[in-house]
PDB file of C-alpha atoms in Angstrom:
ATOM      1  CA  MET A  16    -115.728 171.169  88.969  1.00 98.00           C
ATOM      2  CA  ARG A  17    -113.036 173.702  88.063  1.00 98.00           C
ATOM      3  CA  ALA A  18    -113.687 176.388  85.467  1.00 98.00           C
ATOM      4  CA  PHE A  19    -112.077 179.636  84.388  1.00 98.00           C
ATOM      5  CA  VAL A  20    -114.321 182.525  85.431  1.00 98.00           C
ATOM      6  CA  VAL A  21    -114.054 186.203  84.457  1.00 98.00           C
ATOM      7  CA  THR A  22    -115.697 188.384  87.109  1.00 98.00           C
ATOM      8  CA  GLY A  23    -114.748 191.780  85.652  1.00 98.00           C
ATOM      9  CA  PRO A  24    -112.185 193.515  83.429  1.00 98.00           C
ATOM     10  CA  GLY A  25    -108.786 192.034  84.302  1.00 97.00           C
ATOM     11  CA  GLU A  26    -110.298 189.947  87.099  1.00 98.00           C
ATOM     12  CA  ALA A  27    -110.318 186.227  86.368  1.00 98.00           C
ATOM     13  CA  GLY A  28    -109.060 182.842  87.453  1.00 98.00           C
ATOM     14  CA  PRO A  29    -109.977 179.209  88.151  1.00 98.00           C
ATOM     15  CA  ALA A  30    -112.937 178.663  90.465  1.00 98.00           C
ATOM     16  CA  GLU A  31    -115.075 175.829  91.776  1.00 98.00           C
ATOM     17  CA  VAL A  32    -118.473 175.905  90.039  1.00 98.00           C
ATOM     18  CA  PRO A  33    -121.466 173.534  89.993  1.00 97.00           C
ATOM     19  CA  GLU A  34    -121.287 170.520  87.710  1.00 96.00           C
ATOM     20  CA  PRO A  35    -123.254 171.056  84.480  1.00 97.00           C
ATOM     21  CA  GLU A  36    -126.374 168.978  83.951  1.00 97.00           C
ATOM     22  CA  ALA A  37    -127.652 167.819  80.582  1.00 98.00           C
ATOM     23  CA  GLY A  38    -131.040 169.391  79.982  1.00 97.00           C
ATOM     24  CA  VAL A  39    -133.589 168.201  77.455  1.00 98.00           C
ATOM     25  CA  GLY A  40    -131.815 167.673  74.134  1.00 98.00           C
ATOM     26  CA  GLU A  41    -128.398 168.329  75.686  1.00 98.00           C
ATOM     27  CA  VAL A  42    -125.227 166.416  76.485  1.00 98.00           C
ATOM     28  CA  VAL A  43    -122.408 166.922  78.952  1.00 98.00           C
ATOM     29  CA  VAL A  44    -118.914 166.827  77.448  1.00 98.00           C
ATOM     30  CA  ASP A  45    -115.682 166.167  79.325  1.00 98.00           C
ATOM     31  CA  VAL A  46    -113.496 168.879  77.783  1.00 98.00           C
ATOM     32  CA  GLU A  47    -110.157 167.607  76.520  1.00 98.00           C
ATOM     33  CA  ARG A  48    -108.793 170.758  74.888  1.00 98.00           C
ATOM     34  CA  ALA A  49    -109.953 174.350  74.430  1.00 98.00           C
ATOM     35  CA  GLY A  50    -108.495 177.286  72.534  1.00 98.00           C
ATOM     36  CA  VAL A  51    -107.946 180.869  73.683  1.00 98.00           C
ATOM     37  CA  CYS A  52    -109.297 183.355  71.137  1.00 95.00           C
ATOM     38  CA  GLY A  53    -109.043 187.103  70.570  1.00 94.00           C
ATOM     39  CA  THR A  54    -112.697 187.333  71.560  1.00 95.00           C
ATOM     40  CA  ASP A  55    -111.761 185.927  74.972  1.00 97.00           C
ATOM     41  CA  VAL A  56    -109.118 188.642  75.312  1.00 97.00           C
ATOM     42  CA  GLU A  57    -111.738 191.340  74.641  1.00 96.00           C
ATOM     43  CA  PHE A  58    -113.976 189.956  77.382  1.00 97.00           C
ATOM     44  CA  PHE A  59    -111.003 189.836  79.747  1.00 98.00           C
ATOM     45  CA  THR A  60    -110.136 193.487  79.047  1.00 97.00           C
ATOM     46  CA  GLY A  61    -113.781 194.601  79.020  1.00 96.00           C
ATOM     47  CA  GLU A  62    -113.598 195.872  75.427  1.00 94.00           C
ATOM     48  CA  MET A  63    -115.961 193.317  73.875  1.00 95.00           C
ATOM     49  CA  GLN A  64    -118.951 195.113  72.337  1.00 92.00           C
ATOM     50  CA  TYR A  65    -121.383 192.444  73.586  1.00 96.00           C
ATOM     51  CA  LEU A  66    -120.807 193.754  77.114  1.00 96.00           C
ATOM     52  CA  ALA A  67    -121.932 197.242  76.120  1.00 95.00           C
ATOM     53  CA  ASP A  68    -124.845 195.893  74.070  1.00 95.00           C
ATOM     54  CA  GLY A  69    -126.139 193.749  76.927  1.00 96.00           C
ATOM     55  CA  HIS A  70    -125.614 190.433  75.086  1.00 97.00           C
ATOM     56  CA  ALA A  71    -123.107 189.347  77.766  1.00 98.00           C
ATOM     57  CA  ARG A  72    -122.334 190.233  81.347  1.00 97.00           C
ATOM     58  CA  TYR A  73    -119.976 189.225  84.115  1.00 98.00           C
ATOM     59  CA  PRO A  74    -119.347 186.756  85.618  1.00 98.00           C
ATOM     60  CA  MET A  75    -118.539 184.801  82.461  1.00 97.00           C
ATOM     61  CA  ARG A  76    -117.130 181.394  81.635  1.00 98.00           C
ATOM     62  CA  LEU A  77    -115.234 181.717  78.369  1.00 98.00           C
ATOM     63  CA  GLY A  78    -114.195 179.192  75.722  1.00 98.00           C
ATOM     64  CA  HIS A  79    -115.790 178.468  72.347  1.00 98.00           C
ATOM     65  CA  GLU A  80    -113.067 176.460  70.570  1.00 98.00           C
ATOM     66  CA  TRP A  81    -113.066 172.984  72.074  1.00 98.00           C
ATOM     67  CA  CYS A  82    -113.201 169.233  71.784  1.00 98.00           C
ATOM     68  CA  GLY A  83    -113.973 166.449  74.239  1.00 98.00           C
ATOM     69  CA  THR A  84    -115.900 163.269  74.946  1.00 98.00           C
ATOM     70  CA  VAL A  85    -119.617 162.984  75.693  1.00 98.00           C
ATOM     71  CA  SER A  86    -120.046 161.672  79.250  1.00 98.00           C
ATOM     72  CA  ALA A  87    -123.791 162.104  79.857  1.00 98.00           C
ATOM     73  CA  VAL A  88    -126.981 162.752  77.905  1.00 98.00           C
ATOM     74  CA  GLY A  89    -130.246 164.454  78.776  1.00 98.00           C
ATOM     75  CA  ARG A  90    -133.805 163.494  78.001  1.00 98.00           C
ATOM     76  CA  GLY A  91    -134.450 163.037  74.303  1.00 98.00           C
ATOM     77  CA  VAL A  92    -130.810 162.264  73.431  1.00 98.00           C
ATOM     78  CA  HIS A  93    -129.835 158.755  72.306  1.00 98.00           C
ATOM     79  CA  PRO A  94    -127.458 157.112  74.814  1.00 98.00           C
ATOM     80  CA  ALA A  95    -125.199 156.046  71.927  1.00 98.00           C
ATOM     81  CA  TRP A  96    -123.715 159.564  72.100  1.00 98.00           C
ATOM     82  CA  VAL A  97    -121.937 158.643  75.347  1.00 98.00           C
ATOM     83  CA  GLY A  98    -118.242 158.019  74.665  1.00 98.00           C
ATOM     84  CA  ARG A  99    -118.129 159.823  71.333  1.00 98.00           C
ATOM     85  CA  ARG A 100    -115.382 162.372  70.666  1.00 98.00           C
ATOM     86  CA  VAL A 101    -116.963 165.619  69.543  1.00 98.00           C
ATOM     87  CA  THR A 102    -116.650 169.311  68.956  1.00 98.00           C
ATOM     88  CA  GLY A 103    -119.542 171.714  68.665  1.00 98.00           C
ATOM     89  CA  ASP A 104    -120.973 174.770  66.977  1.00 98.00           C
ATOM     90  CA  THR A 105    -120.554 178.002  68.930  1.00 98.00           C
ATOM     91  CA  MET A 106    -123.757 179.547  67.549  1.00 98.00           C
ATOM     92  CA  LEU A 107    -126.987 178.228  69.047  1.00 98.00           C
ATOM     93  CA  GLY A 108    -129.994 179.723  67.271  1.00 97.00           C
ATOM     94  CA  CYS A 109    -133.545 179.723  68.635  1.00 96.00           C
ATOM     95  CA  GLY A 110    -134.597 177.191  65.995  1.00 94.00           C
ATOM     96  CA  ASP A 111    -137.908 178.904  65.234  1.00 96.00           C
ATOM     97  CA  CYS A 112    -137.183 182.212  63.496  1.00 97.00           C
ATOM     98  CA  ARG A 113    -136.940 182.812  59.751  1.00 97.00           C
ATOM     99  CA  ARG A 114    -133.126 182.757  59.833  1.00 97.00           C
ATOM    100  CA  CYS A 115    -132.965 179.481  61.730  1.00 97.00           C
ATOM    101  CA  ARG A 116    -135.555 177.856  59.476  1.00 96.00           C
ATOM    102  CA  GLY A 117    -133.493 178.973  56.485  1.00 96.00           C
ATOM    103  CA  GLY A 118    -130.361 177.261  57.813  1.00 94.00           C
ATOM    104  CA  HIS A 119    -128.731 180.435  59.119  1.00 96.00           C
ATOM    105  CA  GLN A 120    -128.931 179.856  62.876  1.00 95.00           C
ATOM    106  CA  HIS A 121    -125.508 181.479  63.261  1.00 96.00           C
ATOM    107  CA  VAL A 122    -127.089 184.892  62.627  1.00 97.00           C
ATOM    108  CA  CYS A 123    -130.261 184.306  64.660  1.00 97.00           C
ATOM    109  CA  ALA A 124    -131.088 187.535  66.502  1.00 96.00           C
ATOM    110  CA  ASP A 125    -131.890 185.560  69.662  1.00 96.00           C
ATOM    111  CA  ARG A 126    -128.955 183.159  69.506  1.00 97.00           C
ATOM    112  CA  GLN A 127    -126.742 182.063  72.354  1.00 97.00           C
ATOM    113  CA  GLU A 128    -123.020 181.705  71.718  1.00 98.00           C
ATOM    114  CA  VAL A 129    -121.058 179.191  73.772  1.00 98.00           C
ATOM    115  CA  GLY A 130    -118.752 181.080  76.123  1.00 98.00           C
ATOM    116  CA  ILE A 131    -119.703 184.404  74.544  1.00 98.00           C
ATOM    117  CA  ARG A 132    -123.340 185.455  74.436  1.00 97.00           C
ATOM    118  CA  GLY A 133    -126.593 184.885  76.256  1.00 96.00           C
ATOM    119  CA  GLY A 134    -125.150 183.374  79.429  1.00 96.00           C
ATOM    120  CA  ARG A 135    -124.168 180.057  77.821  1.00 97.00           C
ATOM    121  CA  ALA A 136    -121.165 178.742  79.791  1.00 98.00           C
ATOM    122  CA  GLY A 137    -118.002 178.066  77.790  1.00 98.00           C
ATOM    123  CA  ALA A 138    -115.412 175.330  77.483  1.00 98.00           C
ATOM    124  CA  LEU A 139    -112.606 176.675  79.695  1.00 98.00           C
ATOM    125  CA  ALA A 140    -113.835 174.174  82.250  1.00 98.00           C
ATOM    126  CA  GLU A 141    -113.582 170.497  83.037  1.00 98.00           C
ATOM    127  CA  ARG A 142    -117.065 169.866  81.654  1.00 98.00           C
ATOM    128  CA  LEU A 143    -119.504 171.597  79.327  1.00 98.00           C
ATOM    129  CA  ALA A 144    -123.239 171.244  78.589  1.00 98.00           C
ATOM    130  CA  VAL A 145    -124.358 171.858  74.992  1.00 98.00           C
ATOM    131  CA  PRO A 146    -127.306 170.918  72.753  1.00 98.00           C
ATOM    132  CA  VAL A 147    -126.806 167.646  70.913  1.00 98.00           C
ATOM    133  CA  ARG A 148    -127.880 169.376  67.684  1.00 97.00           C
ATOM    134  CA  SER A 149    -124.707 171.479  67.850  1.00 98.00           C
ATOM    135  CA  LEU A 150    -122.328 168.514  67.923  1.00 98.00           C
ATOM    136  CA  HIS A 151    -119.953 167.290  65.229  1.00 98.00           C
ATOM    137  CA  GLU A 152    -118.358 163.900  65.767  1.00 98.00           C
ATOM    138  CA  LEU A 153    -114.577 163.783  65.380  1.00 98.00           C
ATOM    139  CA  PRO A 154    -112.902 160.986  63.397  1.00 98.00           C
ATOM    140  CA  ASP A 155    -110.022 159.128  65.037  1.00 97.00           C
ATOM    141  CA  ALA A 156    -107.637 160.894  62.630  1.00 98.00           C
ATOM    142  CA  VAL A 157    -108.452 164.269  64.262  1.00 98.00           C
ATOM    143  CA  ASP A 158    -106.452 164.524  67.487  1.00 98.00           C
ATOM    144  CA  PRO A 159    -107.316 166.895  70.384  1.00 98.00           C
ATOM    145  CA  VAL A 160    -105.158 169.715  69.012  1.00 98.00           C
ATOM    146  CA  ALA A 161    -106.875 169.670  65.630  1.00 98.00           C
ATOM    147  CA  GLY A 162    -110.258 169.021  67.231  1.00 98.00           C
ATOM    148  CA  ALA A 163    -110.058 172.241  69.246  1.00 98.00           C
ATOM    149  CA  LEU A 164    -109.154 174.074  66.025  1.00 98.00           C
ATOM    150  CA  ALA A 165    -112.302 172.978  64.201  1.00 98.00           C
ATOM    151  CA  GLU A 166    -114.217 176.148  65.116  1.00 98.00           C
ATOM    152  CA  PRO A 167    -111.609 178.612  63.812  1.00 98.00           C
ATOM    153  CA  GLY A 168    -111.088 176.200  60.933  1.00 98.00           C
ATOM    154  CA  GLY A 169    -114.743 176.527  59.968  1.00 98.00           C
ATOM    155  CA  ASN A 170    -114.341 180.293  59.817  1.00 98.00           C
ATOM    156  CA  ALA A 171    -111.188 179.978  57.749  1.00 98.00           C
ATOM    157  CA  PHE A 172    -112.734 177.457  55.377  1.00 98.00           C
ATOM    158  CA  ARG A 173    -115.572 179.874  54.649  1.00 98.00           C
ATOM    159  CA  ALA A 174    -113.149 182.746  54.070  1.00 98.00           C
ATOM    160  CA  ALA A 175    -110.971 180.633  51.787  1.00 98.00           C
ATOM    161  CA  ARG A 176    -113.934 179.380  49.792  1.00 98.00           C
ATOM    162  CA  ALA A 177    -115.164 182.956  49.310  1.00 98.00           C
ATOM    163  CA  ALA A 178    -111.689 184.136  48.282  1.00 98.00           C
ATOM    164  CA  ALA A 179    -110.737 181.236  46.036  1.00 93.00           C
ATOM    165  CA  GLY A 180    -108.625 182.441  43.132  1.00 95.00           C
ATOM    166  CA  GLU A 181    -105.353 181.963  41.338  1.00 97.00           C
ATOM    167  CA  ARG A 182    -103.519 184.568  43.463  1.00 98.00           C
ATOM    168  CA  VAL A 183    -104.797 185.640  46.897  1.00 98.00           C
ATOM    169  CA  LEU A 184    -103.541 188.125  49.489  1.00 98.00           C
ATOM    170  CA  VAL A 185    -104.229 187.500  53.177  1.00 98.00           C
ATOM    171  CA  LEU A 186    -103.848 190.461  55.524  1.00 98.00           C
ATOM    172  CA  GLY A 187    -103.054 189.287  59.061  1.00 98.00           C
ATOM    173  CA  PRO A 188    -101.063 186.100  59.786  1.00 97.00           C
ATOM    174  CA  GLY A 189    -102.848 185.293  63.052  1.00 96.00           C
ATOM    175  CA  THR A 190    -104.755 182.069  63.635  1.00 97.00           C
ATOM    176  CA  ILE A 191    -107.602 182.844  61.217  1.00 98.00           C
ATOM    177  CA  GLY A 192    -105.332 184.347  58.568  1.00 98.00           C
ATOM    178  CA  LEU A 193    -102.956 181.385  58.643  1.00 98.00           C
ATOM    179  CA  LEU A 194    -105.759 178.826  58.624  1.00 98.00           C
ATOM    180  CA  THR A 195    -107.341 180.651  55.680  1.00 98.00           C
ATOM    181  CA  ALA A 196    -103.986 180.544  53.898  1.00 98.00           C
ATOM    182  CA  LEU A 197    -103.702 176.801  54.563  1.00 98.00           C
ATOM    183  CA  PHE A 198    -107.163 176.155  53.095  1.00 98.00           C
ATOM    184  CA  LEU A 199    -106.403 178.386  50.110  1.00 98.00           C
ATOM    185  CA  ARG A 200    -103.136 176.580  49.440  1.00 98.00           C
ATOM    186  CA  ALA A 201    -104.894 173.225  49.674  1.00 98.00           C
ATOM    187  CA  ALA A 202    -107.321 174.483  47.017  1.00 98.00           C
ATOM    188  CA  GLY A 203    -104.443 175.398  44.692  1.00 98.00           C
ATOM    189  CA  SER A 204    -104.183 179.159  45.228  1.00 98.00           C
ATOM    190  CA  GLU A 205    -100.927 181.083  45.289  1.00 98.00           C
ATOM    191  CA  VAL A 206    -101.076 182.775  48.700  1.00 98.00           C
ATOM    192  CA  HIS A 207     -99.240 185.831  50.027  1.00 98.00           C
ATOM    193  CA  LEU A 208     -99.524 187.065  53.621  1.00 98.00           C
ATOM    194  CA  VAL A 209     -98.880 190.515  55.089  1.00 98.00           C
ATOM    195  CA  GLY A 210     -98.206 190.930  58.807  1.00 97.00           C
ATOM    196  CA  ALA A 211     -97.425 193.789  61.155  1.00 94.00           C
ATOM    197  CA  THR A 212     -94.678 192.102  63.182  1.00 93.00           C
ATOM    198  CA  PRO A 213     -91.428 190.427  62.088  1.00 93.00           C
ATOM    199  CA  TRP A 214     -92.103 187.337  64.210  1.00 93.00           C
ATOM    200  CA  SER A 215     -95.547 186.742  62.679  1.00 95.00           C
ATOM    201  CA  VAL A 216     -94.102 187.127  59.182  1.00 97.00           C
ATOM    202  CA  GLU A 217     -91.253 184.757  60.013  1.00 97.00           C
ATOM    203  CA  PHE A 218     -93.690 182.168  61.333  1.00 97.00           C
ATOM    204  CA  ALA A 219     -95.783 182.355  58.149  1.00 98.00           C
ATOM    205  CA  ARG A 220     -92.644 181.874  56.087  1.00 98.00           C
ATOM    206  CA  GLY A 221     -91.828 178.834  58.204  1.00 97.00           C
ATOM    207  CA  LEU A 222     -95.088 177.303  57.014  1.00 98.00           C
ATOM    208  CA  GLY A 223     -93.918 177.759  53.435  1.00 98.00           C
ATOM    209  CA  PHE A 224     -95.819 180.930  52.569  1.00 98.00           C
ATOM    210  CA  SER A 225     -94.668 184.105  50.873  1.00 98.00           C
ATOM    211  CA  ALA A 226     -94.981 186.723  53.630  1.00 98.00           C
ATOM    212  CA  GLY A 227     -93.807 190.243  54.417  1.00 98.00           C
ATOM    213  CA  THR A 228     -94.677 193.484  56.171  1.00 97.00           C
ATOM    214  CA  SER A 229     -95.744 195.251  52.968  1.00 97.00           C
ATOM    215  CA  VAL A 230     -98.106 194.347  50.147  1.00 97.00           C
ATOM    216  CA  PRO A 231     -96.337 192.588  47.264  1.00 96.00           C
ATOM    217  CA  GLU A 232     -96.892 193.463  43.640  1.00 94.00           C
ATOM    218  CA  PRO A 233    -100.498 192.852  42.431  1.00 93.00           C
ATOM    219  CA  PRO A 234    -102.605 191.398  40.867  1.00 96.00           C
ATOM    220  CA  PHE A 235    -104.718 189.634  43.491  1.00 98.00           C
ATOM    221  CA  ASP A 236    -107.927 187.890  42.531  1.00 98.00           C
ATOM    222  CA  ALA A 237    -109.064 188.205  46.136  1.00 98.00           C
ATOM    223  CA  VAL A 238    -107.934 189.818  49.395  1.00 98.00           C
ATOM    224  CA  VAL A 239    -108.832 188.506  52.850  1.00 98.00           C
ATOM    225  CA  ASP A 240    -108.833 190.931  55.770  1.00 98.00           C
ATOM    226  CA  ALA A 241    -108.072 188.826  58.836  1.00 98.00           C
ATOM    227  CA  THR A 242    -106.781 191.745  60.913  1.00 97.00           C
ATOM    228  CA  GLY A 243    -108.206 193.993  63.589  1.00 93.00           C
ATOM    229  CA  ASP A 244    -107.008 197.051  61.693  1.00 96.00           C
ATOM    230  CA  PRO A 245    -109.828 199.451  60.709  1.00 96.00           C
ATOM    231  CA  SER A 246    -107.811 200.592  57.672  1.00 96.00           C
ATOM    232  CA  ALA A 247    -107.445 197.075  56.239  1.00 97.00           C
ATOM    233  CA  PRO A 248    -110.752 196.873  54.306  1.00 97.00           C
ATOM    234  CA  ALA A 249    -109.865 200.040  52.392  1.00 97.00           C
ATOM    235  CA  LEU A 250    -106.442 198.602  51.579  1.00 97.00           C
ATOM    236  CA  ALA A 251    -108.062 195.369  50.428  1.00 98.00           C
ATOM    237  CA  ALA A 252    -110.381 197.271  48.068  1.00 97.00           C
ATOM    238  CA  GLU A 253    -107.452 199.274  46.743  1.00 97.00           C
ATOM    239  CA  VAL A 254    -105.164 196.360  45.854  1.00 98.00           C
ATOM    240  CA  VAL A 255    -107.687 193.745  44.748  1.00 98.00           C
ATOM    241  CA  GLU A 256    -108.043 193.155  41.026  1.00 98.00           C
ATOM    242  CA  SER A 257    -111.099 194.563  39.258  1.00 98.00           C
ATOM    243  CA  ALA A 258    -113.983 192.064  39.332  1.00 98.00           C
ATOM    244  CA  GLY A 259    -112.259 190.431  42.313  1.00 98.00           C
ATOM    245  CA  ARG A 260    -113.411 189.774  45.870  1.00 98.00           C
ATOM    246  CA  ILE A 261    -112.591 191.092  49.304  1.00 98.00           C
ATOM    247  CA  VAL A 262    -113.435 188.929  52.307  1.00 98.00           C
ATOM    248  CA  CYS A 263    -113.832 190.588  55.700  1.00 98.00           C
ATOM    249  CA  ILE A 264    -113.381 188.187  58.612  1.00 98.00           C
ATOM    250  CA  GLY A 265    -111.352 190.380  60.996  1.00 95.00           C
ATOM    251  CA  LEU A 266    -113.118 192.745  63.399  1.00 90.00           C
ATOM    252  CA  SER A 267    -111.610 196.054  64.481  1.00 89.00           C
ATOM    253  CA  GLY A 268    -112.344 197.878  67.701  1.00 84.00           C
ATOM    254  CA  ARG A 269    -113.781 200.843  65.831  1.00 89.00           C
ATOM    255  CA  PRO A 270    -115.629 201.329  62.518  1.00 91.00           C
ATOM    256  CA  SER A 271    -113.721 200.777  59.303  1.00 92.00           C
ATOM    257  CA  LEU A 272    -113.830 203.371  56.531  1.00 90.00           C
ATOM    258  CA  LEU A 273    -114.340 201.985  53.039  1.00 92.00           C
ATOM    259  CA  ASP A 274    -115.068 204.036  49.929  1.00 93.00           C
ATOM    260  CA  THR A 275    -117.831 202.011  48.310  1.00 95.00           C
ATOM    261  CA  ARG A 276    -117.312 203.928  45.062  1.00 96.00           C
ATOM    262  CA  MET A 277    -114.158 201.856  44.664  1.00 95.00           C
ATOM    263  CA  LEU A 278    -116.182 198.664  45.003  1.00 96.00           C
ATOM    264  CA  ALA A 279    -118.629 199.822  42.348  1.00 97.00           C
ATOM    265  CA  LEU A 280    -116.070 201.219  39.915  1.00 98.00           C
ATOM    266  CA  LYS A 281    -113.926 198.074  40.177  1.00 98.00           C
ATOM    267  CA  ASP A 282    -116.968 195.763  40.225  1.00 98.00           C
ATOM    268  CA  VAL A 283    -115.655 194.152  43.412  1.00 98.00           C
ATOM    269  CA  THR A 284    -117.654 191.713  45.532  1.00 97.00           C
ATOM    270  CA  ALA A 285    -117.371 192.198  49.312  1.00 97.00           C
ATOM    271  CA  ILE A 286    -118.131 189.240  51.591  1.00 97.00           C
ATOM    272  CA  GLY A 287    -118.434 189.148  55.380  1.00 97.00           C
ATOM    273  CA  VAL A 288    -117.822 186.042  57.500  1.00 98.00           C
ATOM    274  CA  LEU A 289    -119.158 185.991  61.066  1.00 96.00           C
ATOM    275  CA  SER A 290    -119.087 182.346  62.063  1.00 96.00           C
ATOM    276  CA  GLY A 291    -117.564 178.986  61.304  1.00 96.00           C
ATOM    277  CA  SER A 292    -120.950 177.256  61.624  1.00 96.00           C
ATOM    278  CA  PRO A 293    -121.532 176.514  57.906  1.00 96.00           C
ATOM    279  CA  GLY A 294    -117.920 175.327  57.496  1.00 98.00           C
ATOM    280  CA  LEU A 295    -117.344 173.085  60.522  1.00 98.00           C
ATOM    281  CA  ALA A 296    -117.960 169.778  58.758  1.00 98.00           C
ATOM    282  CA  GLN A 297    -115.675 170.717  55.866  1.00 98.00           C
ATOM    283  CA  ALA A 298    -112.904 171.833  58.230  1.00 98.00           C
ATOM    284  CA  ILE A 299    -113.086 168.554  60.152  1.00 98.00           C
ATOM    285  CA  ASP A 300    -112.980 166.579  56.895  1.00 98.00           C
ATOM    286  CA  ALA A 301    -109.922 168.522  55.715  1.00 98.00           C
ATOM    287  CA  TYR A 302    -108.148 167.861  59.013  1.00 98.00           C
ATOM    288  CA  ALA A 303    -109.049 164.164  58.971  1.00 98.00           C
ATOM    289  CA  SER A 304    -107.780 163.666  55.421  1.00 98.00           C
ATOM    290  CA  GLY A 305    -104.530 165.534  56.109  1.00 98.00           C
ATOM    291  CA  GLU A 306    -105.338 168.046  53.369  1.00 98.00           C
ATOM    292  CA  VAL A 307    -104.916 170.776  56.002  1.00 98.00           C
ATOM    293  CA  ASP A 308    -102.835 170.345  59.172  1.00 98.00           C
ATOM    294  CA  PRO A 309    -103.616 173.111  61.682  1.00 98.00           C
ATOM    295  CA  ARG A 310    -101.501 171.752  64.545  1.00 98.00           C
ATOM    296  CA  PRO A 311     -98.345 173.811  63.908  1.00 98.00           C
ATOM    297  CA  LEU A 312    -100.379 176.929  64.805  1.00 98.00           C
ATOM    298  CA  VAL A 313    -100.470 175.951  68.508  1.00 98.00           C
ATOM    299  CA  ALA A 314     -97.572 177.429  70.473  1.00 97.00           C
ATOM    300  CA  ALA A 315     -98.308 175.886  73.869  1.00 96.00           C
ATOM    301  CA  THR A 316    -100.890 174.083  75.993  1.00 97.00           C
ATOM    302  CA  VAL A 317    -101.498 175.455  79.494  1.00 97.00           C
ATOM    303  CA  GLY A 318    -103.745 174.742  82.464  1.00 98.00           C
ATOM    304  CA  LEU A 319    -106.670 176.784  83.772  1.00 98.00           C
ATOM    305  CA  GLY A 320    -104.390 178.528  86.259  1.00 97.00           C
ATOM    306  CA  GLU A 321    -102.351 180.055  83.452  1.00 97.00           C
ATOM    307  CA  VAL A 322    -105.206 181.375  81.307  1.00 98.00           C
ATOM    308  CA  ALA A 323    -105.377 184.827  82.948  1.00 98.00           C
ATOM    309  CA  ALA A 324    -101.704 185.441  82.153  1.00 98.00           C
ATOM    310  CA  VAL A 325    -102.284 184.393  78.537  1.00 97.00           C
ATOM    311  CA  LEU A 326    -105.269 186.736  78.220  1.00 97.00           C
ATOM    312  CA  GLY A 327    -103.099 189.471  79.705  1.00 97.00           C
ATOM    313  CA  GLY A 328    -100.558 189.040  76.901  1.00 95.00           C
ATOM    314  CA  GLU A 329     -98.039 186.546  78.293  1.00 95.00           C
ATOM    315  CA  ARG A 330     -97.463 184.119  75.446  1.00 89.00           C
ATOM    316  CA  PRO A 331     -94.520 182.843  73.428  1.00 87.00           C
ATOM    317  CA  ALA A 332     -93.650 184.468  70.108  1.00 82.00           C
ATOM    318  CA  GLY A 333     -94.135 182.404  66.998  1.00 85.00           C
ATOM    319  CA  ALA A 334     -97.233 180.250  66.643  1.00 95.00           C
ATOM    320  CA  PRO A 335    -100.371 182.324  67.332  1.00 96.00           C
ATOM    321  CA  LYS A 336    -102.633 179.916  69.226  1.00 98.00           C
ATOM    322  CA  ILE A 337    -102.631 178.878  72.895  1.00 98.00           C
ATOM    323  CA  HIS A 338    -104.570 175.805  73.983  1.00 98.00           C
ATOM    324  CA  VAL A 339    -105.863 174.895  77.423  1.00 98.00           C
ATOM    325  CA  ASP A 340    -106.103 171.454  79.011  1.00 98.00           C
ATOM    326  CA  PRO A 341    -108.703 171.958  81.778  1.00 97.00           C
ATOM    327  CA  ARG A 342    -107.570 168.807  83.540  1.00 94.00           C
ATOM    328  CA  ARG A 343    -104.189 170.324  84.407  1.00 91.00           C
TER     329      ARG A 343
END
């Protein structure tokens, strides 16, 4: 089959690879749609910390935001799964450690991450093998575009739930920031977004949000940092209301500096969000009901042959997300 393979920094493209086989407890999924994420860009450039830490190495097959149809099952999997439309959890814990037993497999020290960590092949391919325990079935009301946005939607749902308040500031109108804003608005919050570029601000305004390049007048019950800016957490702590919350879901390329005295003196709660795992089901439900429509966030859908250009920065201005149809 065809898959997108990264062999080194800046070296990537479609290649013929062996068909995946469903192992014990696994299924094979015919991938219908996959998303390109900032994490994929970091692997393409070689900047992803997992490469330095030894959690990942080239060659790699990227792609952790996806949806498709189950086409085969392995031993121990009920054949009724064949033909079901699904998406899946990126985080695959060992299942045996204290964290996994406590329901926190997404922070298992020995986890694999689909298309990211531990050699688990990703979804920028015609087919994908994953454990059946990671699957979430998609209702008919969730089309392929929304289905491939379930994983970032799970992250955003968790951030929005942690930040819920009457008035919330979201720093960074990228995919996660905008999805978080959509979930917050659906929950009844007044949402304001701050972006670094005029086009990202204009796009957020087009979705009906208050947005600008500078922080509007407080108060804010909560502030979400959905940027890659190492100075953003400090800004969030500065502008959030006393007894409020800051939610850190963006990751910068270098350590962030945050004066924890400000957290203590303002009695602020700081929350980190690593994974969409605990929020996938809720994101899918919100998409299916129409409470949240993520589809306007997709600027274009490309084939595997165009992915390298996208990772290299060639993408249209406006909507932040690019999707891939591996069958093209």
